[in-house]
Amino acid sequence: SRAERWYLPGKRRHCDTDEMCRAFGITVGGGLHTALEKTTKTKAAAMLGAAAHVGVLRAGIRGGMTRAGITPETGDVVVMADLCSGVGTVAEAMEQETKGRWRYARAAEKEKEREDVLLDAWGVRGLTEEKVQKDAYDVDALDAAPECDVLAMTPECGPYSRQSMTNLSEAKTETKKVATMMRYAARVRPAVVIMESVADLLTSTRMRPCGEEIEQHLREALPDYEWRKQVVDPARHIGVPMSRERAFWVGTRPVQ
């Protein structure tokens, strides 16, 4: 549906908040689960409906940090920023992967209800209202954003989806927003940069040109980084009962 609520055919109803959290790999009883439970199940489902599976996000974070030499298990406190944050599923992945050894430097979310959940869930990791940009593409805010070790970008993926009626010209206009976000990455040079979106950018004949433009923006901003790309599916790659393909680009800074 337009709200992206997930439906259980056998039970003939939509998922409740608990079920959505379990399906997406969110720790039951953790900060994000608790924050989502404070809203209605319809709103919680809609907030999560377009997210990537947390296990898939963890895999991207883990691979990038390993190649960059970041080792939270030995005491490193990882500083993370994400743009187009939603309710913080990237933060949930970071929480699980580092076992809480991380700090939130910057987020970006324009919708008030999602921002409220974001702050409720991740205030414990240093996120405050002052650290949340209202617009992920605000150049002044990006130019003032603090340094980070890991930068994740999960921009609006609707224009690229196979369900979208967006034409290629309009979709290509959206890719320019990636270049805007990457000015932040080019300035602070995080150890790891993660870009996540719909799989169509790597698999669809219609949308592959947009994927190529996105990759060009990533490489132009950080030409010396090692870039890897892959379509990841929770069912195939991490063994959970959800088929939800997503495209990932992971860049790592050369180790000094």
PDB file of C-alpha atoms in Angstrom:
ATOM      1  CA  SER A   1       0.000   0.000   0.000  1.00  0.00           C
ATOM      2  CA  ARG A   2       1.052   3.656  -0.090  1.00  0.00           C
ATOM      3  CA  ALA A   3       1.999   3.366   3.582  1.00  0.00           C
ATOM      4  CA  GLU A   4       4.166   0.305   2.824  1.00  0.00           C
ATOM      5  CA  ARG A   5       2.605  -1.744   5.599  1.00  0.00           C
ATOM      6  CA  TRP A   6       3.478  -5.409   5.397  1.00  0.00           C
ATOM      7  CA  TYR A   7       0.650  -7.930   5.139  1.00  0.00           C
ATOM      8  CA  LEU A   8       0.408 -11.484   6.521  1.00  0.00           C
ATOM      9  CA  PRO A   9      -1.763 -13.474   4.063  1.00  0.00           C
ATOM     10  CA  GLY A  10      -2.167 -16.455   6.397  1.00  0.00           C
ATOM     11  CA  LYS A  11      -3.469 -14.279   9.223  1.00  0.00           C
ATOM     12  CA  ARG A  12      -5.307 -11.889   6.881  1.00  0.00           C
ATOM     13  CA  ARG A  13      -4.003  -8.788   8.578  1.00  0.00           C
ATOM     14  CA  HIS A  14      -1.106  -6.334   8.545  1.00  0.00           C
ATOM     15  CA  CYS A  15       1.947  -6.874  10.751  1.00  0.00           C
ATOM     16  CA  ASP A  16       1.928  -5.303  14.186  1.00  0.00           C
ATOM     17  CA  THR A  17       4.927  -3.403  15.555  1.00  0.00           C
ATOM     18  CA  ASP A  18       6.501  -6.454  17.208  1.00  0.00           C
ATOM     19  CA  GLU A  19       6.242  -8.461  14.002  1.00  0.00           C
ATOM     20  CA  MET A  20       7.673  -5.659  11.884  1.00  0.00           C
ATOM     21  CA  CYS A  21      10.641  -5.292  14.230  1.00  0.00           C
ATOM     22  CA  ARG A  22      11.315  -9.033  14.222  1.00  0.00           C
ATOM     23  CA  ALA A  23      10.984  -9.199  10.439  1.00  0.00           C
ATOM     24  CA  PHE A  24      13.502  -6.380   9.946  1.00  0.00           C
ATOM     25  CA  GLY A  25      16.010  -7.715  12.489  1.00  0.00           C
ATOM     26  CA  ILE A  26      15.470  -5.040  15.140  1.00  0.00           C
ATOM     27  CA  THR A  27      16.329  -6.109  18.678  1.00  0.00           C
ATOM     28  CA  VAL A  28      13.100  -6.731  20.594  1.00  0.00           C
ATOM     29  CA  GLY A  29      13.210  -4.696  23.799  1.00  0.00           C
ATOM     30  CA  GLY A  30      15.984  -2.472  22.432  1.00  0.00           C
ATOM     31  CA  GLY A  31      15.842   1.288  22.071  1.00  0.00           C
ATOM     32  CA  LEU A  32      14.364   1.418  18.577  1.00  0.00           C
ATOM     33  CA  HIS A  33      11.756  -1.251  19.279  1.00  0.00           C
ATOM     34  CA  THR A  34      10.717   0.552  22.468  1.00  0.00           C
ATOM     35  CA  ALA A  35      10.474   3.917  20.673  1.00  0.00           C
ATOM     36  CA  LEU A  36       8.362   2.439  17.868  1.00  0.00           C
ATOM     37  CA  GLU A  37       6.010   0.818  20.384  1.00  0.00           C
ATOM     38  CA  LYS A  38       5.116   4.278  21.676  1.00  0.00           C
ATOM     39  CA  THR A  39       3.441   5.129  18.379  1.00  0.00           C
ATOM     40  CA  THR A  40       0.574   3.315  16.669  1.00  0.00           C
ATOM     41  CA  LYS A  41       1.240   0.037  14.882  1.00  0.00           C
ATOM     42  CA  THR A  42       0.081   1.597  11.602  1.00  0.00           C
ATOM     43  CA  LYS A  43       2.593   4.428  11.900  1.00  0.00           C
ATOM     44  CA  ALA A  44       5.364   2.107  13.077  1.00  0.00           C
ATOM     45  CA  ALA A  45       4.767  -0.220  10.141  1.00  0.00           C
ATOM     46  CA  ALA A  46       4.818   2.673   7.693  1.00  0.00           C
ATOM     47  CA  MET A  47       8.038   4.035   9.206  1.00  0.00           C
ATOM     48  CA  LEU A  48       9.770   0.685   8.777  1.00  0.00           C
ATOM     49  CA  GLY A  49       8.125  -0.385   5.546  1.00  0.00           C
ATOM     50  CA  ALA A  50      10.704   1.044   3.164  1.00  0.00           C
ATOM     51  CA  ALA A  51      13.785   0.188   5.240  1.00  0.00           C
ATOM     52  CA  ALA A  52      16.500  -2.331   4.482  1.00  0.00           C
ATOM     53  CA  HIS A  53      16.857  -5.385   6.725  1.00  0.00           C
ATOM     54  CA  VAL A  54      19.124  -4.618   9.681  1.00  0.00           C
ATOM     55  CA  GLY A  55      21.154  -7.782   9.072  1.00  0.00           C
ATOM     56  CA  VAL A  56      21.935  -6.631   5.531  1.00  0.00           C
ATOM     57  CA  LEU A  57      22.972  -3.192   6.813  1.00  0.00           C
ATOM     58  CA  ARG A  58      25.173  -4.881   9.409  1.00  0.00           C
ATOM     59  CA  ALA A  59      26.905  -6.872   6.696  1.00  0.00           C
ATOM     60  CA  GLY A  60      27.730  -3.681   4.781  1.00  0.00           C
ATOM     61  CA  ILE A  61      28.982  -1.920   7.913  1.00  0.00           C
ATOM     62  CA  ARG A  62      31.020  -4.951   8.992  1.00  0.00           C
ATOM     63  CA  GLY A  63      32.718  -5.347   5.622  1.00  0.00           C
ATOM     64  CA  GLY A  64      33.559  -1.668   5.385  1.00  0.00           C
ATOM     65  CA  MET A  65      34.919  -1.403   8.930  1.00  0.00           C
ATOM     66  CA  THR A  66      37.003  -4.565   8.513  1.00  0.00           C
ATOM     67  CA  ARG A  67      38.641  -3.266   5.343  1.00  0.00           C
ATOM     68  CA  ALA A  68      39.189   0.144   6.980  1.00  0.00           C
ATOM     69  CA  GLY A  69      40.812  -1.392  10.057  1.00  0.00           C
ATOM     70  CA  ILE A  70      38.126  -0.264  12.525  1.00  0.00           C
ATOM     71  CA  THR A  71      37.822  -2.756  15.387  1.00  0.00           C
ATOM     72  CA  PRO A  72      35.110  -1.860  17.914  1.00  0.00           C
ATOM     73  CA  GLU A  73      35.550  -5.251  19.595  1.00  0.00           C
ATOM     74  CA  THR A  74      38.959  -4.056  20.841  1.00  0.00           C
ATOM     75  CA  GLY A  75      37.656  -0.782  22.183  1.00  0.00           C
ATOM     76  CA  ASP A  76      37.281   1.580  19.221  1.00  0.00           C
ATOM     77  CA  VAL A  77      34.258   3.866  19.640  1.00  0.00           C
ATOM     78  CA  VAL A  78      32.928   4.374  16.120  1.00  0.00           C
ATOM     79  CA  VAL A  79      31.486   7.774  15.208  1.00  0.00           C
ATOM     80  CA  MET A  80      28.630   7.478  12.708  1.00  0.00           C
ATOM     81  CA  ALA A  81      26.597   9.917  10.642  1.00  0.00           C
ATOM     82  CA  ASP A  82      23.691   9.036   8.378  1.00  0.00           C
ATOM     83  CA  LEU A  83      21.681  11.056   5.902  1.00  0.00           C
ATOM     84  CA  CYS A  84      17.994  10.330   5.209  1.00  0.00           C
ATOM     85  CA  SER A  85      17.893   8.588   8.583  1.00  0.00           C
ATOM     86  CA  GLY A  86      14.260   7.537   8.928  1.00  0.00           C
ATOM     87  CA  VAL A  87      13.828   6.031  12.398  1.00  0.00           C
ATOM     88  CA  GLY A  88      17.433   4.848  12.491  1.00  0.00           C
ATOM     89  CA  THR A  89      17.660   1.320  11.092  1.00  0.00           C
ATOM     90  CA  VAL A  90      21.277   2.069  10.109  1.00  0.00           C
ATOM     91  CA  ALA A  91      21.819   3.108  13.724  1.00  0.00           C
ATOM     92  CA  GLU A  92      20.226  -0.172  14.847  1.00  0.00           C
ATOM     93  CA  ALA A  93      22.683  -2.046  12.616  1.00  0.00           C
ATOM     94  CA  MET A  94      25.560  -0.074  14.118  1.00  0.00           C
ATOM     95  CA  GLU A  95      24.264  -0.746  17.644  1.00  0.00           C
ATOM     96  CA  GLN A  96      24.201  -4.492  17.021  1.00  0.00           C
ATOM     97  CA  GLU A  97      27.460  -4.690  15.075  1.00  0.00           C
ATOM     98  CA  THR A  98      29.541  -2.664  17.573  1.00  0.00           C
ATOM     99  CA  LYS A  99      27.673  -3.913  20.663  1.00  0.00           C
ATOM    100  CA  GLY A 100      26.989  -0.305  21.609  1.00  0.00           C
ATOM    101  CA  ARG A 101      30.527   1.024  21.007  1.00  0.00           C
ATOM    102  CA  TRP A 102      29.507   3.917  18.776  1.00  0.00           C
ATOM    103  CA  ARG A 103      28.375   7.544  18.873  1.00  0.00           C
ATOM    104  CA  TYR A 104      25.887   9.438  16.692  1.00  0.00           C
ATOM    105  CA  ALA A 105      27.467  12.524  15.108  1.00  0.00           C
ATOM    106  CA  ARG A 106      24.789  13.664  12.650  1.00  0.00           C
ATOM    107  CA  ALA A 107      21.399  12.544  11.322  1.00  0.00           C
ATOM    108  CA  ALA A 108      18.972  13.971   8.774  1.00  0.00           C
ATOM    109  CA  GLU A 109      15.200  13.528   8.824  1.00  0.00           C
ATOM    110  CA  LYS A 110      12.491  15.889   7.587  1.00  0.00           C
ATOM    111  CA  GLU A 111       9.387  14.151   8.991  1.00  0.00           C
ATOM    112  CA  LYS A 112       8.611  15.103  12.596  1.00  0.00           C
ATOM    113  CA  GLU A 113       7.167  11.741  13.675  1.00  0.00           C
ATOM    114  CA  ARG A 114      10.214   9.858  12.430  1.00  0.00           C
ATOM    115  CA  GLU A 115      12.531  12.397  14.024  1.00  0.00           C
ATOM    116  CA  ASP A 116      10.758  11.901  17.358  1.00  0.00           C
ATOM    117  CA  VAL A 117      11.325   8.130  17.168  1.00  0.00           C
ATOM    118  CA  LEU A 118      14.924   8.698  16.071  1.00  0.00           C
ATOM    119  CA  LEU A 119      15.666  10.939  19.049  1.00  0.00           C
ATOM    120  CA  ASP A 120      13.862   8.677  21.508  1.00  0.00           C
ATOM    121  CA  ALA A 121      15.725   5.605  20.292  1.00  0.00           C
ATOM    122  CA  TRP A 122      19.201   7.067  19.868  1.00  0.00           C
ATOM    123  CA  GLY A 123      19.578   9.829  22.441  1.00  0.00           C
ATOM    124  CA  VAL A 124      21.522   7.223  24.402  1.00  0.00           C
ATOM    125  CA  ARG A 125      24.184   7.361  21.661  1.00  0.00           C
ATOM    126  CA  GLY A 126      24.505  11.123  21.745  1.00  0.00           C
ATOM    127  CA  LEU A 127      21.853  12.155  19.236  1.00  0.00           C
ATOM    128  CA  THR A 128      20.187  15.465  20.055  1.00  0.00           C
ATOM    129  CA  GLU A 129      17.718  17.644  18.199  1.00  0.00           C
ATOM    130  CA  GLU A 130      20.581  19.998  17.277  1.00  0.00           C
ATOM    131  CA  LYS A 131      22.356  17.137  15.495  1.00  0.00           C
ATOM    132  CA  VAL A 132      19.378  16.298  13.256  1.00  0.00           C
ATOM    133  CA  GLN A 133      19.263  18.157   9.923  1.00  0.00           C
ATOM    134  CA  LYS A 134      15.788  18.744   8.543  1.00  0.00           C
ATOM    135  CA  ASP A 135      17.061  18.450   4.978  1.00  0.00           C
ATOM    136  CA  ALA A 136      19.678  15.863   3.971  1.00  0.00           C
ATOM    137  CA  TYR A 137      20.623  18.051   0.995  1.00  0.00           C
ATOM    138  CA  ASP A 138      21.073  21.333   2.881  1.00  0.00           C
ATOM    139  CA  VAL A 139      24.508  22.461   1.701  1.00  0.00           C
ATOM    140  CA  ASP A 140      25.130  24.784   4.655  1.00  0.00           C
ATOM    141  CA  ALA A 141      24.266  22.042   7.142  1.00  0.00           C
ATOM    142  CA  LEU A 142      26.451  19.521   5.316  1.00  0.00           C
ATOM    143  CA  ASP A 143      29.360  21.951   5.273  1.00  0.00           C
ATOM    144  CA  ALA A 144      29.033  22.374   9.051  1.00  0.00           C
ATOM    145  CA  ALA A 145      28.551  18.660   9.861  1.00  0.00           C
ATOM    146  CA  PRO A 146      31.177  17.091  12.144  1.00  0.00           C
ATOM    147  CA  GLU A 147      33.720  14.424  11.307  1.00  0.00           C
ATOM    148  CA  CYS A 148      32.701  10.770  11.401  1.00  0.00           C
ATOM    149  CA  ASP A 149      34.215   7.323  10.881  1.00  0.00           C
ATOM    150  CA  VAL A 150      31.229   5.834   9.071  1.00  0.00           C
ATOM    151  CA  LEU A 151      28.878   7.779   6.800  1.00  0.00           C
ATOM    152  CA  ALA A 152      25.708   6.063   5.582  1.00  0.00           C
ATOM    153  CA  MET A 153      23.413   7.491   2.904  1.00  0.00           C
ATOM    154  CA  THR A 154      19.964   6.036   2.259  1.00  0.00           C
ATOM    155  CA  PRO A 155      18.246   8.619   0.040  1.00  0.00           C
ATOM    156  CA  GLU A 156      14.655   8.430  -1.173  1.00  0.00           C
ATOM    157  CA  CYS A 157      14.492   5.369  -3.435  1.00  0.00           C
ATOM    158  CA  GLY A 158      10.980   5.754  -4.855  1.00  0.00           C
ATOM    159  CA  PRO A 159      12.094   7.357  -8.136  1.00  0.00           C
ATOM    160  CA  TYR A 160      14.199   4.276  -8.941  1.00  0.00           C
ATOM    161  CA  SER A 161      11.782   1.537  -7.905  1.00  0.00           C
ATOM    162  CA  ARG A 162      10.244  -0.866 -10.407  1.00  0.00           C
ATOM    163  CA  GLN A 163       6.884   0.174  -8.948  1.00  0.00           C
ATOM    164  CA  SER A 164       7.542   3.792  -9.804  1.00  0.00           C
ATOM    165  CA  MET A 165       6.279   5.407 -12.972  1.00  0.00           C
ATOM    166  CA  THR A 166       9.160   7.890 -12.865  1.00  0.00           C
ATOM    167  CA  ASN A 167      10.770   8.300 -16.277  1.00  0.00           C
ATOM    168  CA  LEU A 168      14.522   8.060 -16.686  1.00  0.00           C
ATOM    169  CA  SER A 169      15.019  11.794 -17.089  1.00  0.00           C
ATOM    170  CA  GLU A 170      13.232  12.560 -13.822  1.00  0.00           C
ATOM    171  CA  ALA A 171      15.075   9.765 -12.044  1.00  0.00           C
ATOM    172  CA  LYS A 172      18.427  11.100 -13.233  1.00  0.00           C
ATOM    173  CA  THR A 173      17.560  14.428 -11.653  1.00  0.00           C
ATOM    174  CA  GLU A 174      17.372  12.607  -8.309  1.00  0.00           C
ATOM    175  CA  THR A 175      20.893  11.198  -8.678  1.00  0.00           C
ATOM    176  CA  LYS A 176      22.309  14.719  -8.456  1.00  0.00           C
ATOM    177  CA  LYS A 177      21.267  14.733  -4.790  1.00  0.00           C
ATOM    178  CA  VAL A 178      23.856  12.023  -4.148  1.00  0.00           C
ATOM    179  CA  ALA A 179      26.549  14.422  -5.373  1.00  0.00           C
ATOM    180  CA  THR A 180      25.256  17.011  -2.883  1.00  0.00           C
ATOM    181  CA  MET A 181      25.491  14.579   0.035  1.00  0.00           C
ATOM    182  CA  MET A 182      28.947  13.466  -1.065  1.00  0.00           C
ATOM    183  CA  ARG A 183      30.369  16.954  -0.518  1.00  0.00           C
ATOM    184  CA  TYR A 184      30.161  16.031   3.193  1.00  0.00           C
ATOM    185  CA  ALA A 185      32.090  12.799   2.549  1.00  0.00           C
ATOM    186  CA  ALA A 186      34.694  14.609   0.453  1.00  0.00           C
ATOM    187  CA  ARG A 187      35.279  17.125   3.251  1.00  0.00           C
ATOM    188  CA  VAL A 188      35.563  14.790   6.264  1.00  0.00           C
ATOM    189  CA  ARG A 189      36.822  11.638   4.452  1.00  0.00           C
ATOM    190  CA  PRO A 190      35.197   8.987   6.674  1.00  0.00           C
ATOM    191  CA  ALA A 191      36.892   5.599   6.927  1.00  0.00           C
ATOM    192  CA  VAL A 192      33.742   4.006   5.473  1.00  0.00           C
ATOM    193  CA  VAL A 193      31.012   5.375   3.181  1.00  0.00           C
ATOM    194  CA  ILE A 194      27.858   3.320   2.544  1.00  0.00           C
ATOM    195  CA  MET A 195      25.244   4.108  -0.081  1.00  0.00           C
ATOM    196  CA  GLU A 196      22.072   1.976  -0.053  1.00  0.00           C
ATOM    197  CA  SER A 197      19.057   1.998  -2.372  1.00  0.00           C
ATOM    198  CA  VAL A 198      16.793  -0.244  -4.445  1.00  0.00           C
ATOM    199  CA  ALA A 199      18.321  -3.143  -6.358  1.00  0.00           C
ATOM    200  CA  ASP A 200      16.956  -1.809  -9.661  1.00  0.00           C
ATOM    201  CA  LEU A 201      19.876   0.614  -9.803  1.00  0.00           C
ATOM    202  CA  LEU A 202      22.165  -2.360 -10.427  1.00  0.00           C
ATOM    203  CA  THR A 203      19.807  -4.904 -11.998  1.00  0.00           C
ATOM    204  CA  SER A 204      17.203  -3.066 -14.084  1.00  0.00           C
ATOM    205  CA  THR A 205      17.929  -2.127 -17.684  1.00  0.00           C
ATOM    206  CA  ARG A 206      15.700   0.926 -17.249  1.00  0.00           C
ATOM    207  CA  MET A 207      17.366   2.234 -14.082  1.00  0.00           C
ATOM    208  CA  ARG A 208      20.951   1.029 -14.501  1.00  0.00           C
ATOM    209  CA  PRO A 209      21.973   4.409 -16.038  1.00  0.00           C
ATOM    210  CA  CYS A 210      20.959   6.050 -12.747  1.00  0.00           C
ATOM    211  CA  GLY A 211      23.033   3.528 -10.823  1.00  0.00           C
ATOM    212  CA  GLU A 212      25.997   4.345 -13.039  1.00  0.00           C
ATOM    213  CA  GLU A 213      25.552   8.070 -12.367  1.00  0.00           C
ATOM    214  CA  ILE A 214      25.341   7.464  -8.623  1.00  0.00           C
ATOM    215  CA  GLU A 215      28.561   5.458  -8.751  1.00  0.00           C
ATOM    216  CA  GLN A 216      30.195   8.255 -10.745  1.00  0.00           C
ATOM    217  CA  HIS A 217      29.268  10.773  -8.018  1.00  0.00           C
ATOM    218  CA  LEU A 218      30.720   8.471  -5.349  1.00  0.00           C
ATOM    219  CA  ARG A 219      33.991   7.929  -7.203  1.00  0.00           C
ATOM    220  CA  GLU A 220      34.413  11.582  -8.194  1.00  0.00           C
ATOM    221  CA  ALA A 221      34.042  12.709  -4.580  1.00  0.00           C
ATOM    222  CA  LEU A 222      36.446  10.080  -3.215  1.00  0.00           C
ATOM    223  CA  PRO A 223      38.555   8.813  -6.122  1.00  0.00           C
ATOM    224  CA  ASP A 224      41.215   7.150  -3.968  1.00  0.00           C
ATOM    225  CA  TYR A 225      38.727   5.005  -2.021  1.00  0.00           C
ATOM    226  CA  GLU A 226      38.196   1.311  -2.743  1.00  0.00           C
ATOM    227  CA  TRP A 227      34.592   0.959  -3.947  1.00  0.00           C
ATOM    228  CA  ARG A 228      32.581  -2.266  -3.970  1.00  0.00           C
ATOM    229  CA  LYS A 229      28.999  -2.759  -5.092  1.00  0.00           C
ATOM    230  CA  GLN A 230      26.571  -5.629  -4.693  1.00  0.00           C
ATOM    231  CA  VAL A 231      22.894  -6.513  -4.629  1.00  0.00           C
ATOM    232  CA  VAL A 232      22.154  -8.099  -1.256  1.00  0.00           C
ATOM    233  CA  ASP A 233      19.055 -10.086  -0.343  1.00  0.00           C
ATOM    234  CA  PRO A 234      18.296 -11.080   3.281  1.00  0.00           C
ATOM    235  CA  ALA A 235      17.045 -14.537   2.324  1.00  0.00           C
ATOM    236  CA  ARG A 236      20.070 -15.451   0.197  1.00  0.00           C
ATOM    237  CA  HIS A 237      22.852 -13.697   2.063  1.00  0.00           C
ATOM    238  CA  ILE A 238      21.988 -13.801   5.762  1.00  0.00           C
ATOM    239  CA  GLY A 239      19.453 -16.633   5.872  1.00  0.00           C
ATOM    240  CA  VAL A 240      16.341 -14.871   7.143  1.00  0.00           C
ATOM    241  CA  PRO A 241      12.827 -15.401   5.707  1.00  0.00           C
ATOM    242  CA  MET A 242      12.586 -12.089   3.874  1.00  0.00           C
ATOM    243  CA  SER A 243      13.250 -11.462   0.196  1.00  0.00           C
ATOM    244  CA  ARG A 244      14.069  -7.754  -0.110  1.00  0.00           C
ATOM    245  CA  GLU A 245      16.882  -6.996  -2.514  1.00  0.00           C
ATOM    246  CA  ARG A 246      18.850  -3.781  -2.017  1.00  0.00           C
ATOM    247  CA  ALA A 247      21.795  -2.250  -3.860  1.00  0.00           C
ATOM    248  CA  PHE A 248      24.875  -1.320  -1.843  1.00  0.00           C
ATOM    249  CA  TRP A 249      27.995   0.659  -2.618  1.00  0.00           C
ATOM    250  CA  VAL A 250      30.647   0.554   0.113  1.00  0.00           C
ATOM    251  CA  GLY A 251      33.745   2.735  -0.092  1.00  0.00           C
ATOM    252  CA  THR A 252      36.746   2.435   2.228  1.00  0.00           C
ATOM    253  CA  ARG A 253      39.496   4.971   2.750  1.00  0.00           C
ATOM    254  CA  PRO A 254      43.027   3.757   2.026  1.00  0.00           C
ATOM    255  CA  VAL A 255      44.641   2.484   5.232  1.00  0.00           C
ATOM    256  CA  GLN A 256      47.628   4.676   6.146  1.00  0.00           C
TER     257      GLN A 256
END
